[in-house]
Amino acid sequence: MRVFITTDLEGVAGVLLDRQVGGDSPEYQRARRLLTQEVNAAVEGALAGGATEVLVDDGHASGSNFIFEELHPGAEYVMGEARPAWLPGLERGADATFFIGCHAMAGTQGAVRDHTMSSVAWHTMWLNGRPTGEIGLWAAIAGHHGVPCVLVSGCQKACEEAAALMPGLETVVTKRGYSRYSAALTPPERVQAMIRERAEIALRRAKEIAPCRVERPVEIRVEYNNTGFADAVRVIPGRERLDARTIAYRGPDILAAFALL
Ligand SMILES: [Zn+2]
């Protein structure tokens, strides 16, 4: 059984503040370790659930967040930037996918570090007319490859977003947001134990959970934070400027539309 895991940093237990998600602060180094431990818990759970091959994508920022020498030996890890595809390796197919360390879509009240793709540039995204965040986008790409997302971890709002989109999947709540930058935190040891346990259960239930398939053709609409971001998008076939701040990206399927972003 082949399992693909993608990861982000904002939904990891204990991560709240700007200095925890990048730069060279000691807080970022600690956040990397917490992410690495959550990844290891997910790999352990996947192996216990019957996975024979596990590929894990370091998906936050430039893809160099995992502490390599501390990673679980039972998987392979995709790290680094300038990759040939988003979610690289998933195109070879998998029996299930997990999203670890997720955040909710931009504009979600009570979610920790809610954003979609870029806090600086992106205001709202719609996928075929439905407001969608990164969880929905990754799920649609996985669904294109026929792969169901069976486990999501992140703040409570991220888990609610995932459950609304993919009924029946397993979720692990890492924190309950009070605001964008504050939350009631579950300690890492407990979060990691839950990820291990839920990952194993999720794989045993993988066949019950349907891949998230979006109707074709696909339109991804992005409303940017200001006109300058839309001005900078070159209008080519597949792209249409809908108004001062909004561009539609259209393609015959999710991969083609996503490639135009
Ligand atoms: Zn991120």
PDB file of C-alpha atoms and ligand atoms in Angstrom:
ATOM      1  CA  MET A   1       0.000   0.000   0.000  1.00  0.00           C
ATOM      2  CA  ARG A   2       1.382   3.352  -1.102  1.00  0.00           C
ATOM      3  CA  VAL A   3       0.787   6.492   0.998  1.00  0.00           C
ATOM      4  CA  PHE A   4       1.569  10.081   0.052  1.00  0.00           C
ATOM      5  CA  ILE A   5       1.787  12.657   2.845  1.00  0.00           C
ATOM      6  CA  THR A   6       1.957  16.381   2.272  1.00  0.00           C
ATOM      7  CA  THR A   7       2.753  18.788   5.066  1.00  0.00           C
ATOM      8  CA  ASP A   8       2.544  22.422   6.054  1.00  0.00           C
ATOM      9  CA  LEU A   9       3.853  24.210   9.101  1.00  0.00           C
ATOM     10  CA  GLU A  10       1.061  26.554  10.190  1.00  0.00           C
ATOM     11  CA  GLY A  11      -1.165  23.765  11.529  1.00  0.00           C
ATOM     12  CA  VAL A  12       1.494  22.015  13.585  1.00  0.00           C
ATOM     13  CA  ALA A  13       0.859  21.944  17.347  1.00  0.00           C
ATOM     14  CA  GLY A  14       2.334  24.995  19.053  1.00  0.00           C
ATOM     15  CA  VAL A  15       2.868  27.077  15.905  1.00  0.00           C
ATOM     16  CA  LEU A  16       1.179  30.481  16.126  1.00  0.00           C
ATOM     17  CA  LEU A  17       3.517  33.379  15.440  1.00  0.00           C
ATOM     18  CA  ASP A  18       5.367  34.796  12.436  1.00  0.00           C
ATOM     19  CA  ARG A  19       8.768  34.031  13.915  1.00  0.00           C
ATOM     20  CA  GLN A  20       7.803  30.348  14.164  1.00  0.00           C
ATOM     21  CA  VAL A  21       7.159  29.860  10.444  1.00  0.00           C
ATOM     22  CA  GLY A  22      10.390  31.091   8.873  1.00  0.00           C
ATOM     23  CA  GLY A  23      13.561  33.131   9.136  1.00  0.00           C
ATOM     24  CA  ASP A  24      16.432  32.124  11.376  1.00  0.00           C
ATOM     25  CA  SER A  25      14.857  32.495  14.807  1.00  0.00           C
ATOM     26  CA  PRO A  26      15.270  29.798  17.462  1.00  0.00           C
ATOM     27  CA  GLU A  27      11.449  29.568  17.495  1.00  0.00           C
ATOM     28  CA  TYR A  28      11.477  28.503  13.831  1.00  0.00           C
ATOM     29  CA  GLN A  29      14.062  25.823  14.614  1.00  0.00           C
ATOM     30  CA  ARG A  30      11.781  24.494  17.357  1.00  0.00           C
ATOM     31  CA  ALA A  31       8.792  24.570  15.005  1.00  0.00           C
ATOM     32  CA  ARG A  32      10.785  22.514  12.497  1.00  0.00           C
ATOM     33  CA  ARG A  33      11.394  19.908  15.160  1.00  0.00           C
ATOM     34  CA  LEU A  34       7.698  19.789  16.097  1.00  0.00           C
ATOM     35  CA  LEU A  35       6.809  19.368  12.402  1.00  0.00           C
ATOM     36  CA  THR A  36       9.386  16.602  12.026  1.00  0.00           C
ATOM     37  CA  GLN A  37       7.943  14.794  15.048  1.00  0.00           C
ATOM     38  CA  GLU A  38       4.400  15.046  13.663  1.00  0.00           C
ATOM     39  CA  VAL A  39       5.659  13.702  10.327  1.00  0.00           C
ATOM     40  CA  ASN A  40       7.337  10.799  12.100  1.00  0.00           C
ATOM     41  CA  ALA A  41       4.098  10.056  13.960  1.00  0.00           C
ATOM     42  CA  ALA A  42       2.190  10.020  10.662  1.00  0.00           C
ATOM     43  CA  VAL A  43       4.775   7.695   9.074  1.00  0.00           C
ATOM     44  CA  GLU A  44       4.617   5.357  12.068  1.00  0.00           C
ATOM     45  CA  GLY A  45       0.825   5.264  11.883  1.00  0.00           C
ATOM     46  CA  ALA A  46       0.896   4.684   8.132  1.00  0.00           C
ATOM     47  CA  LEU A  47       3.294   1.747   8.516  1.00  0.00           C
ATOM     48  CA  ALA A  48       1.167   0.304  11.315  1.00  0.00           C
ATOM     49  CA  GLY A  49      -1.887   0.685   9.060  1.00  0.00           C
ATOM     50  CA  GLY A  50      -0.327  -1.404   6.317  1.00  0.00           C
ATOM     51  CA  ALA A  51       1.638   1.060   4.191  1.00  0.00           C
ATOM     52  CA  THR A  52       4.559  -0.502   2.372  1.00  0.00           C
ATOM     53  CA  GLU A  53       5.740   2.695   0.706  1.00  0.00           C
ATOM     54  CA  VAL A  54       5.452   6.198   2.199  1.00  0.00           C
ATOM     55  CA  LEU A  55       6.456   9.421   0.448  1.00  0.00           C
ATOM     56  CA  VAL A  56       6.362  12.657   2.476  1.00  0.00           C
ATOM     57  CA  ASP A  57       6.355  16.127   0.921  1.00  0.00           C
ATOM     58  CA  ASP A  58       7.924  19.033   2.845  1.00  0.00           C
ATOM     59  CA  GLY A  59       5.354  21.533   1.601  1.00  0.00           C
ATOM     60  CA  HIS A  60       5.893  24.750   3.564  1.00  0.00           C
ATOM     61  CA  ALA A  61       7.717  27.691   1.945  1.00  0.00           C
ATOM     62  CA  SER A  62      10.867  26.496   0.172  1.00  0.00           C
ATOM     63  CA  GLY A  63      10.463  22.880   1.297  1.00  0.00           C
ATOM     64  CA  SER A  64      13.404  22.716   3.670  1.00  0.00           C
ATOM     65  CA  ASN A  65      11.628  22.482   7.008  1.00  0.00           C
ATOM     66  CA  PHE A  66      12.115  18.860   8.038  1.00  0.00           C
ATOM     67  CA  ILE A  67      15.110  18.140  10.266  1.00  0.00           C
ATOM     68  CA  PHE A  68      16.476  15.558   7.910  1.00  0.00           C
ATOM     69  CA  GLU A  69      18.644  13.587  10.320  1.00  0.00           C
ATOM     70  CA  GLU A  70      15.704  13.113  12.682  1.00  0.00           C
ATOM     71  CA  LEU A  71      13.243  11.726  10.124  1.00  0.00           C
ATOM     72  CA  HIS A  72      11.662   8.290  10.505  1.00  0.00           C
ATOM     73  CA  PRO A  73      13.660   5.735   8.483  1.00  0.00           C
ATOM     74  CA  GLY A  74      10.544   4.081   7.096  1.00  0.00           C
ATOM     75  CA  ALA A  75       9.694   6.677   4.426  1.00  0.00           C
ATOM     76  CA  GLU A  76      11.162   8.828   1.651  1.00  0.00           C
ATOM     77  CA  TYR A  77      11.049  12.604   1.801  1.00  0.00           C
ATOM     78  CA  VAL A  78      10.620  15.229  -0.913  1.00  0.00           C
ATOM     79  CA  MET A  79      12.417  18.435   0.031  1.00  0.00           C
ATOM     80  CA  GLY A  80      13.698  21.550  -1.717  1.00  0.00           C
ATOM     81  CA  GLU A  81      12.370  24.018  -4.238  1.00  0.00           C
ATOM     82  CA  ALA A  82      11.913  24.424  -8.010  1.00  0.00           C
ATOM     83  CA  ARG A  83      10.026  21.136  -8.172  1.00  0.00           C
ATOM     84  CA  PRO A  84       8.603  19.664 -11.365  1.00  0.00           C
ATOM     85  CA  ALA A  85       5.061  19.593  -9.934  1.00  0.00           C
ATOM     86  CA  TRP A  86       3.000  20.538  -6.924  1.00  0.00           C
ATOM     87  CA  LEU A  87       2.661  17.508  -4.610  1.00  0.00           C
ATOM     88  CA  PRO A  88       5.524  15.820  -6.484  1.00  0.00           C
ATOM     89  CA  GLY A  89       5.308  12.050  -6.583  1.00  0.00           C
ATOM     90  CA  LEU A  90       1.543  11.953  -6.235  1.00  0.00           C
ATOM     91  CA  GLU A  91       1.206  11.663 -10.014  1.00  0.00           C
ATOM     92  CA  ARG A  92       2.552   8.097  -9.683  1.00  0.00           C
ATOM     93  CA  GLY A  93      -0.606   7.329  -7.697  1.00  0.00           C
ATOM     94  CA  ALA A  94      -1.217   6.254  -4.103  1.00  0.00           C
ATOM     95  CA  ASP A  95      -3.811   4.382  -2.094  1.00  0.00           C
ATOM     96  CA  ALA A  96      -4.314   7.283   0.302  1.00  0.00           C
ATOM     97  CA  THR A  97      -2.979  10.675   1.246  1.00  0.00           C
ATOM     98  CA  PHE A  98      -2.625  12.564   4.555  1.00  0.00           C
ATOM     99  CA  PHE A  99      -2.370  16.343   4.965  1.00  0.00           C
ATOM    100  CA  ILE A 100      -0.373  17.156   8.119  1.00  0.00           C
ATOM    101  CA  GLY A 101      -0.050  20.628   9.685  1.00  0.00           C
ATOM    102  CA  CYS A 102      -2.858  22.270   7.704  1.00  0.00           C
ATOM    103  CA  HIS A 103      -4.318  25.747   8.095  1.00  0.00           C
ATOM    104  CA  ALA A 104      -7.809  26.962   7.180  1.00  0.00           C
ATOM    105  CA  MET A 105      -8.605  29.036   4.105  1.00  0.00           C
ATOM    106  CA  ALA A 106      -8.126  32.806   4.075  1.00  0.00           C
ATOM    107  CA  GLY A 107     -10.923  34.604   5.876  1.00  0.00           C
ATOM    108  CA  THR A 108     -11.780  31.904   8.415  1.00  0.00           C
ATOM    109  CA  GLN A 109     -12.540  33.466  11.781  1.00  0.00           C
ATOM    110  CA  GLY A 110     -11.041  31.677  14.773  1.00  0.00           C
ATOM    111  CA  ALA A 111      -8.523  29.807  12.627  1.00  0.00           C
ATOM    112  CA  VAL A 112      -4.803  29.903  13.391  1.00  0.00           C
ATOM    113  CA  ARG A 113      -2.830  31.646  10.615  1.00  0.00           C
ATOM    114  CA  ASP A 114      -5.652  31.311   8.070  1.00  0.00           C
ATOM    115  CA  HIS A 115      -4.522  32.048   4.534  1.00  0.00           C
ATOM    116  CA  THR A 116      -4.676  30.683   1.004  1.00  0.00           C
ATOM    117  CA  MET A 117      -1.330  30.372  -0.771  1.00  0.00           C
ATOM    118  CA  SER A 118      -0.124  33.866   0.187  1.00  0.00           C
ATOM    119  CA  SER A 119      -1.206  36.071   3.082  1.00  0.00           C
ATOM    120  CA  VAL A 120       0.363  39.009   1.268  1.00  0.00           C
ATOM    121  CA  ALA A 121      -1.258  38.594  -2.135  1.00  0.00           C
ATOM    122  CA  TRP A 122      -4.373  36.413  -1.966  1.00  0.00           C
ATOM    123  CA  HIS A 123      -7.716  37.478  -0.527  1.00  0.00           C
ATOM    124  CA  THR A 124     -10.137  34.736  -1.655  1.00  0.00           C
ATOM    125  CA  MET A 125      -9.999  31.704  -3.936  1.00  0.00           C
ATOM    126  CA  TRP A 126     -12.927  29.860  -5.507  1.00  0.00           C
ATOM    127  CA  LEU A 127     -12.719  26.417  -7.081  1.00  0.00           C
ATOM    128  CA  ASN A 128     -15.577  26.011  -9.554  1.00  0.00           C
ATOM    129  CA  GLY A 129     -17.429  28.781  -7.724  1.00  0.00           C
ATOM    130  CA  ARG A 130     -16.966  27.384  -4.229  1.00  0.00           C
ATOM    131  CA  PRO A 131     -14.751  29.220  -1.718  1.00  0.00           C
ATOM    132  CA  THR A 132     -11.765  26.913  -1.277  1.00  0.00           C
ATOM    133  CA  GLY A 133      -8.474  26.916   0.587  1.00  0.00           C
ATOM    134  CA  GLU A 134      -5.321  24.894   0.289  1.00  0.00           C
ATOM    135  CA  ILE A 135      -6.907  21.784   1.822  1.00  0.00           C
ATOM    136  CA  GLY A 136      -9.548  21.765  -0.922  1.00  0.00           C
ATOM    137  CA  LEU A 137      -7.004  22.429  -3.625  1.00  0.00           C
ATOM    138  CA  TRP A 138      -4.660  19.621  -2.558  1.00  0.00           C
ATOM    139  CA  ALA A 139      -7.645  17.300  -2.144  1.00  0.00           C
ATOM    140  CA  ALA A 140      -8.761  18.117  -5.696  1.00  0.00           C
ATOM    141  CA  ILE A 141      -5.285  17.426  -7.085  1.00  0.00           C
ATOM    142  CA  ALA A 142      -5.159  14.134  -5.171  1.00  0.00           C
ATOM    143  CA  GLY A 143      -8.666  13.350  -6.405  1.00  0.00           C
ATOM    144  CA  HIS A 144      -7.546  13.954  -9.982  1.00  0.00           C
ATOM    145  CA  HIS A 145      -5.072  11.114  -9.443  1.00  0.00           C
ATOM    146  CA  GLY A 146      -7.828   8.994  -7.860  1.00  0.00           C
ATOM    147  CA  VAL A 147      -6.313   9.288  -4.377  1.00  0.00           C
ATOM    148  CA  PRO A 148      -8.539   9.905  -1.330  1.00  0.00           C
ATOM    149  CA  CYS A 149      -7.408  12.206   1.477  1.00  0.00           C
ATOM    150  CA  VAL A 150      -8.081  10.160   4.603  1.00  0.00           C
ATOM    151  CA  LEU A 151      -6.408  12.196   7.359  1.00  0.00           C
ATOM    152  CA  VAL A 152      -6.023  15.924   8.019  1.00  0.00           C
ATOM    153  CA  SER A 153      -4.326  17.482  11.043  1.00  0.00           C
ATOM    154  CA  GLY A 154      -4.398  21.153  11.925  1.00  0.00           C
ATOM    155  CA  CYS A 155      -6.289  23.688  13.995  1.00  0.00           C
ATOM    156  CA  GLN A 156      -9.941  23.029  14.724  1.00  0.00           C
ATOM    157  CA  LYS A 157     -11.150  25.244  11.856  1.00  0.00           C
ATOM    158  CA  ALA A 158      -8.831  23.517   9.388  1.00  0.00           C
ATOM    159  CA  CYS A 159     -10.212  20.143  10.490  1.00  0.00           C
ATOM    160  CA  GLU A 160     -13.790  21.414  10.163  1.00  0.00           C
ATOM    161  CA  GLU A 161     -13.014  22.702   6.667  1.00  0.00           C
ATOM    162  CA  ALA A 162     -11.616  19.302   5.671  1.00  0.00           C
ATOM    163  CA  ALA A 163     -14.513  17.358   7.192  1.00  0.00           C
ATOM    164  CA  ALA A 164     -17.083  19.510   5.367  1.00  0.00           C
ATOM    165  CA  LEU A 165     -15.346  18.798   2.085  1.00  0.00           C
ATOM    166  CA  MET A 166     -14.521  15.118   2.612  1.00  0.00           C
ATOM    167  CA  PRO A 167     -17.083  13.466   4.862  1.00  0.00           C
ATOM    168  CA  GLY A 168     -15.753  10.531   6.829  1.00  0.00           C
ATOM    169  CA  LEU A 169     -12.068  11.368   6.837  1.00  0.00           C
ATOM    170  CA  GLU A 170     -10.074  11.238  10.088  1.00  0.00           C
ATOM    171  CA  THR A 171      -8.953  14.513  11.650  1.00  0.00           C
ATOM    172  CA  VAL A 172      -6.551  15.456  14.436  1.00  0.00           C
ATOM    173  CA  VAL A 173      -7.120  18.847  16.065  1.00  0.00           C
ATOM    174  CA  THR A 174      -3.753  20.288  17.114  1.00  0.00           C
ATOM    175  CA  LYS A 175      -5.089  23.554  18.609  1.00  0.00           C
ATOM    176  CA  ARG A 176      -8.298  25.548  18.991  1.00  0.00           C
ATOM    177  CA  GLY A 177      -7.857  29.082  17.720  1.00  0.00           C
ATOM    178  CA  TYR A 178      -8.909  32.074  19.769  1.00  0.00           C
ATOM    179  CA  SER A 179      -7.674  34.374  17.047  1.00  0.00           C
ATOM    180  CA  ARG A 180      -5.328  34.284  14.044  1.00  0.00           C
ATOM    181  CA  TYR A 181      -2.295  34.281  16.366  1.00  0.00           C
ATOM    182  CA  SER A 182      -3.551  32.633  19.567  1.00  0.00           C
ATOM    183  CA  ALA A 183      -5.043  29.281  20.514  1.00  0.00           C
ATOM    184  CA  ALA A 184      -5.655  26.734  23.221  1.00  0.00           C
ATOM    185  CA  LEU A 185      -2.840  24.294  22.541  1.00  0.00           C
ATOM    186  CA  THR A 186      -2.724  20.537  22.839  1.00  0.00           C
ATOM    187  CA  PRO A 187       0.767  19.450  23.949  1.00  0.00           C
ATOM    188  CA  PRO A 188       2.944  17.882  21.233  1.00  0.00           C
ATOM    189  CA  GLU A 189       3.176  14.454  22.849  1.00  0.00           C
ATOM    190  CA  ARG A 190      -0.608  14.089  22.804  1.00  0.00           C
ATOM    191  CA  VAL A 191      -0.969  15.470  19.293  1.00  0.00           C
ATOM    192  CA  GLN A 192       1.687  13.081  17.992  1.00  0.00           C
ATOM    193  CA  ALA A 193       0.020  10.116  19.699  1.00  0.00           C
ATOM    194  CA  MET A 194      -3.298  11.070  18.090  1.00  0.00           C
ATOM    195  CA  ILE A 195      -1.696  11.431  14.651  1.00  0.00           C
ATOM    196  CA  ARG A 196      -0.104   7.971  14.993  1.00  0.00           C
ATOM    197  CA  GLU A 197      -3.405   6.428  16.066  1.00  0.00           C
ATOM    198  CA  ARG A 198      -5.612   8.226  13.509  1.00  0.00           C
ATOM    199  CA  ALA A 199      -3.182   7.569  10.652  1.00  0.00           C
ATOM    200  CA  GLU A 200      -3.383   3.847  11.282  1.00  0.00           C
ATOM    201  CA  ILE A 201      -7.192   3.937  11.534  1.00  0.00           C
ATOM    202  CA  ALA A 202      -7.474   6.169   8.453  1.00  0.00           C
ATOM    203  CA  LEU A 203      -5.534   3.702   6.330  1.00  0.00           C
ATOM    204  CA  ARG A 204      -7.673   0.813   7.483  1.00  0.00           C
ATOM    205  CA  ARG A 205     -10.718   2.872   6.425  1.00  0.00           C
ATOM    206  CA  ALA A 206      -9.186   4.289   3.229  1.00  0.00           C
ATOM    207  CA  LYS A 207     -11.500   2.398   0.895  1.00  0.00           C
ATOM    208  CA  GLU A 208     -14.566   3.967   2.567  1.00  0.00           C
ATOM    209  CA  ILE A 209     -13.457   7.492   1.703  1.00  0.00           C
ATOM    210  CA  ALA A 210     -14.046   8.790  -1.808  1.00  0.00           C
ATOM    211  CA  PRO A 211     -11.416  10.752  -3.720  1.00  0.00           C
ATOM    212  CA  CYS A 212     -12.395  14.425  -3.978  1.00  0.00           C
ATOM    213  CA  ARG A 213     -13.230  14.888  -7.655  1.00  0.00           C
ATOM    214  CA  VAL A 214     -14.092  18.280  -9.086  1.00  0.00           C
ATOM    215  CA  GLU A 215     -16.218  18.747 -12.190  1.00  0.00           C
ATOM    216  CA  ARG A 216     -14.486  19.515 -15.460  1.00  0.00           C
ATOM    217  CA  PRO A 217     -13.643  21.942 -16.953  1.00  0.00           C
ATOM    218  CA  VAL A 218     -12.157  23.669 -13.907  1.00  0.00           C
ATOM    219  CA  GLU A 219     -12.102  27.334 -12.974  1.00  0.00           C
ATOM    220  CA  ILE A 220      -9.888  28.650 -10.171  1.00  0.00           C
ATOM    221  CA  ARG A 221     -10.784  32.248  -9.416  1.00  0.00           C
ATOM    222  CA  VAL A 222      -8.427  34.358  -7.307  1.00  0.00           C
ATOM    223  CA  GLU A 223      -9.305  37.717  -5.804  1.00  0.00           C
ATOM    224  CA  TYR A 224      -6.030  39.375  -4.888  1.00  0.00           C
ATOM    225  CA  ASN A 225      -5.481  41.802  -2.050  1.00  0.00           C
ATOM    226  CA  ASN A 226      -4.973  44.739  -4.382  1.00  0.00           C
ATOM    227  CA  THR A 227      -5.095  45.661  -8.051  1.00  0.00           C
ATOM    228  CA  GLY A 228      -1.315  45.492  -8.380  1.00  0.00           C
ATOM    229  CA  PHE A 229      -1.267  41.714  -7.982  1.00  0.00           C
ATOM    230  CA  ALA A 230      -3.911  41.339 -10.712  1.00  0.00           C
ATOM    231  CA  ASP A 231      -2.102  43.878 -12.927  1.00  0.00           C
ATOM    232  CA  ALA A 232       1.003  41.686 -12.729  1.00  0.00           C
ATOM    233  CA  VAL A 233      -0.792  38.616 -14.153  1.00  0.00           C
ATOM    234  CA  ARG A 234      -0.230  38.361 -17.879  1.00  0.00           C
ATOM    235  CA  VAL A 235      -3.476  37.555 -19.652  1.00  0.00           C
ATOM    236  CA  ILE A 236      -2.878  34.518 -21.856  1.00  0.00           C
ATOM    237  CA  PRO A 237      -5.324  31.833 -23.048  1.00  0.00           C
ATOM    238  CA  GLY A 238      -6.927  30.263 -19.971  1.00  0.00           C
ATOM    239  CA  ARG A 239      -6.657  33.461 -17.920  1.00  0.00           C
ATOM    240  CA  GLU A 240      -9.310  36.143 -17.782  1.00  0.00           C
ATOM    241  CA  ARG A 241      -9.365  39.327 -15.751  1.00  0.00           C
ATOM    242  CA  LEU A 242     -12.840  39.476 -14.215  1.00  0.00           C
ATOM    243  CA  ASP A 243     -12.491  42.755 -12.348  1.00  0.00           C
ATOM    244  CA  ALA A 244      -9.871  45.027 -10.849  1.00  0.00           C
ATOM    245  CA  ARG A 245      -8.607  42.446  -8.359  1.00  0.00           C
ATOM    246  CA  THR A 246      -9.844  39.110  -9.729  1.00  0.00           C
ATOM    247  CA  ILE A 247      -8.399  36.676 -12.277  1.00  0.00           C
ATOM    248  CA  ALA A 248     -10.031  33.454 -13.476  1.00  0.00           C
ATOM    249  CA  TYR A 249      -7.714  30.565 -14.362  1.00  0.00           C
ATOM    250  CA  ARG A 250      -9.434  27.934 -16.514  1.00  0.00           C
ATOM    251  CA  GLY A 251      -8.385  24.573 -17.804  1.00  0.00           C
ATOM    252  CA  PRO A 252      -9.836  21.236 -18.877  1.00  0.00           C
ATOM    253  CA  ASP A 253      -8.944  19.765 -15.475  1.00  0.00           C
ATOM    254  CA  ILE A 254      -7.578  20.815 -12.076  1.00  0.00           C
ATOM    255  CA  LEU A 255      -3.940  20.280 -13.055  1.00  0.00           C
ATOM    256  CA  ALA A 256      -4.279  22.466 -16.158  1.00  0.00           C
ATOM    257  CA  ALA A 257      -6.085  25.255 -14.263  1.00  0.00           C
ATOM    258  CA  PHE A 258      -3.608  25.064 -11.370  1.00  0.00           C
ATOM    259  CA  ALA A 259      -0.673  25.269 -13.790  1.00  0.00           C
ATOM    260  CA  LEU A 260      -1.893  28.706 -14.905  1.00  0.00           C
ATOM    261  CA  LEU A 261      -1.714  30.177 -11.358  1.00  0.00           C
TER     262      LEU A 261
HETATM  263 ZN    ZN B   1       2.810  27.020   5.069  1.00  0.00          ZN
END
